[in-house]
Amino acid sequence: MKIVVIGSSNIDMIAQVNHLPMPGETVGQARFMQAYGGKGANQAVAAARMGGEVTFVTALGNDMYASMLKEHYSKEGIATDQIIIDTQNPTGTALILVAENAENCIAVAPGANGALSIAHIEQISKTLEGADMVVMQAEIPYETIKQVALMAHRKGIKIMFNPAPACYIDSELMHIIDILVVNESEAQYISNSSIEGDNIDQIAQKLRDAGAKAVIITLGHRGSYLKTESEAYFIPSYPVKAVDTTAAGDVFCGALAVACVNGCINSDALRFASAAAAIAVTRIGAQPSIPILSEVQDFLKQ
């Protein structure tokens, strides 16, 4: 079953600090590492490591990182023949601070990710041939996301959209989304409603009323909530000691895509995605933290 992931690639510059700095504050004694990231890339790698047949469409820049990333994706078993090289901009970069309590703050310089424009729609259309699901996030231009979704819908391809960072979704796009995955802040932004007390179901229903067929709201360490036409239930998270929550949502989405591409979205699919994300938060970095399929299977057995 073929999954096409369309999205961003970044080089992550990560500093582990004892606490996140206040404005104007310098925090010393940081530990530094560099890793591969970007929401699109994270989800593509997660889907590939979960056993998915993945093609990744992304834009890389005019620097040494382009060849490094392309080789990295190939080693992950991801088809890279549709990667675009932007000669005008550098590869996307993310500056990430990770505190001892696993909280993080991130600044992203999109660079070449902005070049994944509708100018490449014809190329992307050919890539979608034979696909079973297309997975997108919001670190690429909105116009591209919408046009790809419309093409995929016409071809009968499932659409998973993870609007992260949070973005406005117009009615036409919302009505063709098969699986909408949002965290709490994204759910509030898109629904224009506040999550208060136990009103998660009302927020999820509001997003379904807007058009999305299935809505998943991830709730961090508490778990996730699924709302479809016929079902609604909460899946608690697995108790683990988190050291870095970077890319946890991306790992969840990549694993979920694999779980759903062969069947319907249900509690088993959410548990599988939750297990993958739980393992990821016990490790530092975005893609370095992503488990392989056998690790998730062993985790679920335990």
Short mmCIF file of C-alpha atoms in Angstrom, two decimals:
data_model
loop_
_atom_site.label_atom_id
_atom_site.label_comp_id
_atom_site.label_asym_id
_atom_site.label_seq_id
_atom_site.Cartn_x
_atom_site.Cartn_y
_atom_site.Cartn_z
CA MET A 1 0.00 0.00 0.00
CA LYS A 2 1.59 3.27 -1.16
CA ILE A 3 1.72 6.36 1.04
CA VAL A 4 2.77 9.69 -0.46
CA VAL A 5 3.99 12.20 2.12
CA ILE A 6 4.18 15.80 0.90
CA GLY A 7 5.85 18.25 3.22
CA SER A 8 8.84 19.90 4.80
CA SER A 9 12.44 18.89 5.42
CA ASN A 10 14.61 20.60 8.02
CA ILE A 11 17.99 20.40 9.63
CA ASP A 12 17.38 20.50 13.39
CA MET A 13 19.85 22.34 15.61
CA ILE A 14 19.06 21.11 19.13
CA ALA A 15 20.25 22.48 22.47
CA GLN A 16 19.40 20.60 25.66
CA VAL A 17 19.06 23.06 28.53
CA ASN A 18 18.03 22.79 32.17
CA HIS A 19 15.12 25.18 31.55
CA LEU A 20 13.67 27.18 28.66
CA PRO A 21 14.98 30.77 28.77
CA MET A 22 12.81 33.77 29.50
CA PRO A 23 12.97 36.69 27.01
CA GLY A 24 16.44 38.23 27.25
CA GLU A 25 17.84 35.36 29.34
CA THR A 26 20.90 33.33 28.34
CA VAL A 27 20.94 29.72 29.51
CA GLY A 28 24.41 28.17 29.64
CA GLN A 29 25.78 24.64 29.92
CA ALA A 30 23.67 23.47 26.98
CA ARG A 31 24.34 20.21 25.17
CA PHE A 32 24.18 20.47 21.38
CA MET A 33 23.27 17.99 18.66
CA GLN A 34 22.27 18.21 15.02
CA ALA A 35 19.60 15.96 13.55
CA TYR A 36 17.27 15.63 10.58
CA GLY A 37 13.75 16.95 11.03
CA GLY A 38 10.84 18.79 9.44
CA LYS A 39 7.26 17.64 9.94
CA GLY A 40 6.97 16.14 6.47
CA ALA A 41 10.27 14.29 6.74
CA ASN A 42 9.50 13.08 10.26
CA GLN A 43 6.18 11.64 9.16
CA ALA A 44 7.70 10.05 6.05
CA VAL A 45 10.47 8.39 8.08
CA ALA A 46 7.99 7.24 10.73
CA ALA A 47 5.72 5.69 8.10
CA ALA A 48 8.68 3.97 6.43
CA ARG A 49 9.98 2.57 9.72
CA MET A 50 6.48 1.27 10.47
CA GLY A 51 6.63 -0.77 7.25
CA GLY A 52 4.89 1.60 4.85
CA GLU A 53 5.77 1.94 1.17
CA VAL A 54 6.57 5.66 1.20
CA THR A 55 7.27 8.26 -1.48
CA PHE A 56 8.36 11.65 -0.14
CA VAL A 57 7.82 14.91 -2.02
CA THR A 58 9.80 17.77 -0.50
CA ALA A 59 12.02 20.71 -1.48
CA LEU A 60 15.68 20.87 -0.47
CA GLY A 61 18.03 23.83 -0.74
CA ASN A 62 21.21 24.94 -2.44
CA ASP A 63 23.57 23.61 0.22
CA MET A 64 25.41 20.51 1.39
CA TYR A 65 22.37 19.34 3.35
CA ALA A 66 20.42 18.51 0.18
CA SER A 67 22.56 15.53 -0.79
CA MET A 68 22.87 14.44 2.84
CA LEU A 69 19.10 14.40 3.33
CA LYS A 70 18.36 12.69 0.04
CA GLU A 71 20.83 9.93 0.87
CA HIS A 72 19.34 9.64 4.36
CA TYR A 73 15.81 9.22 3.01
CA SER A 74 16.98 6.59 0.55
CA LYS A 75 18.60 4.61 3.36
CA GLU A 76 15.25 4.72 5.18
CA GLY A 77 13.67 2.98 2.20
CA ILE A 78 11.81 6.10 1.04
CA ALA A 79 11.39 6.81 -2.67
CA THR A 80 13.17 10.12 -3.35
CA ASP A 81 12.81 10.54 -7.12
CA GLN A 82 10.24 13.35 -6.66
CA ILE A 83 12.39 15.54 -4.39
CA ILE A 84 12.71 19.11 -5.67
CA ILE A 85 15.95 21.13 -5.45
CA ASP A 86 15.48 24.86 -4.88
CA THR A 87 18.59 26.70 -6.09
CA GLN A 88 17.47 30.03 -4.61
CA ASN A 89 17.12 29.10 -0.95
CA PRO A 90 18.84 27.03 1.74
CA THR A 91 17.39 23.85 3.17
CA GLY A 92 14.89 24.52 5.98
CA THR A 93 16.35 24.86 9.46
CA ALA A 94 14.80 24.47 12.93
CA LEU A 95 16.35 25.84 16.13
CA ILE A 96 15.12 23.72 19.04
CA LEU A 97 15.55 24.16 22.78
CA VAL A 98 14.70 21.14 24.93
CA ALA A 99 14.34 21.49 28.70
CA GLU A 100 14.96 18.83 31.35
CA ASN A 101 11.19 18.42 31.82
CA ALA A 102 10.95 17.46 28.08
CA GLU A 103 9.18 20.68 27.08
CA ASN A 104 10.54 22.43 24.01
CA CYS A 105 10.36 25.62 21.99
CA ILE A 106 11.12 25.76 18.28
CA ALA A 107 11.90 28.46 15.71
CA VAL A 108 11.75 27.40 12.07
CA ALA A 109 13.39 29.09 9.06
CA PRO A 110 11.45 27.45 6.19
CA GLY A 111 13.96 28.12 3.40
CA ALA A 112 13.36 25.75 0.48
CA ASN A 113 10.15 24.40 2.00
CA GLY A 114 8.39 27.47 0.66
CA ALA A 115 9.39 26.43 -2.87
CA LEU A 116 7.08 23.42 -2.77
CA SER A 117 4.57 25.48 -4.69
CA ILE A 118 1.70 24.88 -7.09
CA ALA A 119 4.26 25.23 -9.89
CA HIS A 120 5.08 21.59 -9.16
CA ILE A 121 1.47 20.37 -9.13
CA GLU A 122 1.75 18.48 -12.42
CA GLN A 123 4.79 16.61 -11.12
CA ILE A 124 3.03 15.84 -7.85
CA SER A 125 -0.07 14.66 -9.72
CA LYS A 126 1.99 11.96 -11.45
CA THR A 127 3.46 10.94 -8.09
CA LEU A 128 -0.03 10.33 -6.72
CA GLU A 129 -0.78 7.66 -9.34
CA GLY A 130 -1.30 4.36 -7.54
CA ALA A 131 -1.22 5.93 -4.08
CA ASP A 132 -3.59 4.78 -1.34
CA MET A 133 -3.07 7.75 0.99
CA VAL A 134 -1.55 11.21 0.85
CA VAL A 135 -0.24 12.75 4.09
CA MET A 136 0.37 16.49 4.47
CA GLN A 137 1.21 19.04 7.16
CA ALA A 138 1.28 22.87 7.20
CA GLU A 139 4.98 23.70 6.83
CA ILE A 140 4.52 24.10 3.06
CA PRO A 141 2.37 26.64 1.17
CA TYR A 142 -1.36 26.30 1.83
CA GLU A 143 -2.18 26.61 -1.89
CA THR A 144 -0.11 23.49 -2.56
CA ILE A 145 -1.82 21.57 0.22
CA LYS A 146 -5.26 22.40 -1.13
CA GLN A 147 -4.49 21.65 -4.77
CA VAL A 148 -2.87 18.32 -3.88
CA ALA A 149 -5.87 17.40 -1.73
CA LEU A 150 -8.28 18.20 -4.55
CA MET A 151 -6.26 16.05 -6.96
CA ALA A 152 -6.08 13.20 -4.47
CA HIS A 153 -9.82 13.40 -3.81
CA ARG A 154 -10.60 13.20 -7.53
CA LYS A 155 -8.38 10.11 -7.76
CA GLY A 156 -10.11 8.45 -4.80
CA ILE A 157 -7.01 8.65 -2.58
CA LYS A 158 -7.41 8.98 1.20
CA ILE A 159 -6.28 12.34 2.61
CA MET A 160 -4.67 12.72 6.03
CA PHE A 161 -4.02 16.33 7.00
CA ASN A 162 -2.12 17.43 10.08
CA PRO A 163 -2.45 21.26 10.11
CA ALA A 164 0.70 21.91 12.10
CA PRO A 165 1.55 24.63 12.70
CA ALA A 166 -2.10 25.62 13.04
CA CYS A 167 -3.61 27.18 9.93
CA TYR A 168 -6.99 28.23 8.60
CA ILE A 169 -8.72 25.47 6.60
CA ASP A 170 -11.35 26.62 4.11
CA SER A 171 -14.61 24.73 3.68
CA GLU A 172 -13.73 23.18 0.32
CA LEU A 173 -10.57 21.58 1.71
CA MET A 174 -12.16 20.57 5.01
CA HIS A 175 -14.90 18.64 3.22
CA ILE A 176 -12.44 16.33 1.43
CA ILE A 177 -10.23 15.50 4.44
CA ASP A 178 -10.61 11.85 5.43
CA ILE A 179 -8.49 12.04 8.59
CA LEU A 180 -7.81 15.33 10.38
CA VAL A 181 -5.16 15.07 13.11
CA VAL A 182 -4.78 18.06 15.45
CA ASN A 183 -3.36 18.73 18.88
CA GLU A 184 -5.25 20.78 21.45
CA SER A 185 -4.01 24.20 20.32
CA GLU A 186 -4.63 23.38 16.65
CA ALA A 187 -8.11 22.08 17.46
CA GLN A 188 -8.95 25.31 19.28
CA TYR A 189 -7.57 27.51 16.51
CA ILE A 190 -9.36 25.71 13.67
CA SER A 191 -12.67 25.28 15.52
CA ASN A 192 -12.50 28.80 16.98
CA SER A 193 -13.48 27.27 20.33
CA SER A 194 -11.73 26.78 23.65
CA ILE A 195 -11.10 23.36 25.15
CA GLU A 196 -12.48 23.56 28.66
CA GLY A 197 -13.14 20.73 31.08
CA ASP A 198 -14.57 17.73 29.26
CA ASN A 199 -15.73 19.38 26.02
CA ILE A 200 -13.29 17.51 23.75
CA ASP A 201 -16.18 15.69 22.11
CA GLN A 202 -17.93 18.96 21.26
CA ILE A 203 -14.75 20.35 19.69
CA ALA A 204 -14.24 17.16 17.68
CA GLN A 205 -17.86 17.25 16.54
CA LYS A 206 -17.48 20.87 15.48
CA LEU A 207 -14.53 19.88 13.28
CA ARG A 208 -16.59 17.02 11.83
CA ASP A 209 -19.49 19.37 11.20
CA ALA A 210 -17.04 21.56 9.28
CA GLY A 211 -16.45 18.64 6.92
CA ALA A 212 -13.68 16.31 8.11
CA LYS A 213 -14.77 12.66 8.05
CA ALA A 214 -12.66 11.52 11.01
CA VAL A 215 -11.12 13.80 13.63
CA ILE A 216 -8.32 12.87 16.01
CA ILE A 217 -7.32 15.28 18.77
CA THR A 218 -4.01 14.39 20.40
CA LEU A 219 -3.82 15.33 24.07
CA GLY A 220 -0.13 14.96 24.87
CA HIS A 221 0.60 12.76 27.87
CA ARG A 222 -3.13 12.21 28.42
CA GLY A 223 -3.77 10.34 25.17
CA SER A 224 -5.93 10.98 22.09
CA TYR A 225 -9.59 11.30 21.13
CA LEU A 226 -11.21 9.91 17.97
CA LYS A 227 -14.51 11.10 16.52
CA THR A 228 -16.09 9.57 13.41
CA GLU A 229 -19.64 9.39 12.11
CA SER A 230 -20.36 6.25 14.10
CA GLU A 231 -17.78 6.20 16.91
CA ALA A 232 -16.21 8.39 19.57
CA TYR A 233 -13.69 7.28 22.14
CA PHE A 234 -10.66 8.29 24.18
CA ILE A 235 -7.43 6.29 24.06
CA PRO A 236 -5.13 6.94 27.05
CA SER A 237 -1.41 7.37 26.45
CA TYR A 238 1.17 4.84 27.56
CA PRO A 239 3.06 5.78 30.74
CA VAL A 240 6.72 6.46 29.89
CA LYS A 241 9.44 8.80 31.14
CA ALA A 242 9.59 11.55 28.52
CA VAL A 243 12.91 13.25 27.76
CA ASP A 244 12.00 15.10 24.54
CA THR A 245 8.56 15.59 23.01
CA THR A 246 9.93 16.90 19.69
CA ALA A 247 8.26 15.09 16.75
CA ALA A 248 5.94 13.02 18.94
CA GLY A 249 2.96 14.24 16.94
CA ASP A 250 4.76 13.50 13.66
CA VAL A 251 5.58 9.96 14.76
CA PHE A 252 1.93 9.52 15.73
CA CYS A 253 0.80 10.66 12.26
CA GLY A 254 3.29 8.52 10.35
CA ALA A 255 2.39 5.41 12.32
CA LEU A 256 -1.32 6.18 12.03
CA ALA A 257 -1.04 6.47 8.25
CA VAL A 258 0.40 2.96 8.05
CA ALA A 259 -2.22 1.59 10.43
CA CYS A 260 -5.09 3.15 8.47
CA VAL A 261 -3.95 2.70 4.87
CA ASN A 262 -4.81 -1.00 4.95
CA GLY A 263 -8.10 -0.58 6.77
CA CYS A 264 -10.38 1.70 8.72
CA ILE A 265 -9.46 4.09 11.49
CA ASN A 266 -10.23 2.53 14.87
CA SER A 267 -8.98 2.07 18.42
CA ASP A 268 -6.28 -0.40 17.34
CA ALA A 269 -4.88 2.14 14.89
CA LEU A 270 -4.77 4.80 17.62
CA ARG A 271 -3.07 2.44 20.07
CA PHE A 272 -0.44 1.57 17.46
CA ALA A 273 0.22 5.26 16.74
CA SER A 274 0.25 6.08 20.46
CA ALA A 275 2.80 3.34 21.15
CA ALA A 276 5.12 4.67 18.44
CA ALA A 277 4.85 8.19 19.86
CA ALA A 278 5.39 6.94 23.42
CA ILE A 279 8.68 5.32 22.44
CA ALA A 280 9.75 8.47 20.57
CA VAL A 281 9.41 10.78 23.59
CA THR A 282 11.87 8.64 25.55
CA ARG A 283 14.63 9.66 23.12
CA ILE A 284 16.28 12.93 22.10
CA GLY A 285 15.76 14.43 18.65
CA ALA A 286 13.16 14.18 15.90
CA GLN A 287 14.08 11.40 13.50
CA PRO A 288 16.66 9.79 15.84
CA SER A 289 13.78 9.12 18.22
CA ILE A 290 11.52 7.31 15.74
CA PRO A 291 11.19 3.58 16.52
CA ILE A 292 11.07 0.74 14.00
CA LEU A 293 8.07 -1.55 13.60
CA SER A 294 9.44 -4.40 15.73
CA GLU A 295 10.01 -2.02 18.65
CA VAL A 296 6.39 -0.88 18.53
CA GLN A 297 5.15 -4.46 18.29
CA ASP A 298 7.26 -5.48 21.29
CA PHE A 299 6.08 -2.41 23.22
CA LEU A 300 2.43 -3.30 22.60
CA LYS A 301 3.00 -6.88 23.77
CA GLN A 302 4.31 -5.56 27.07
#
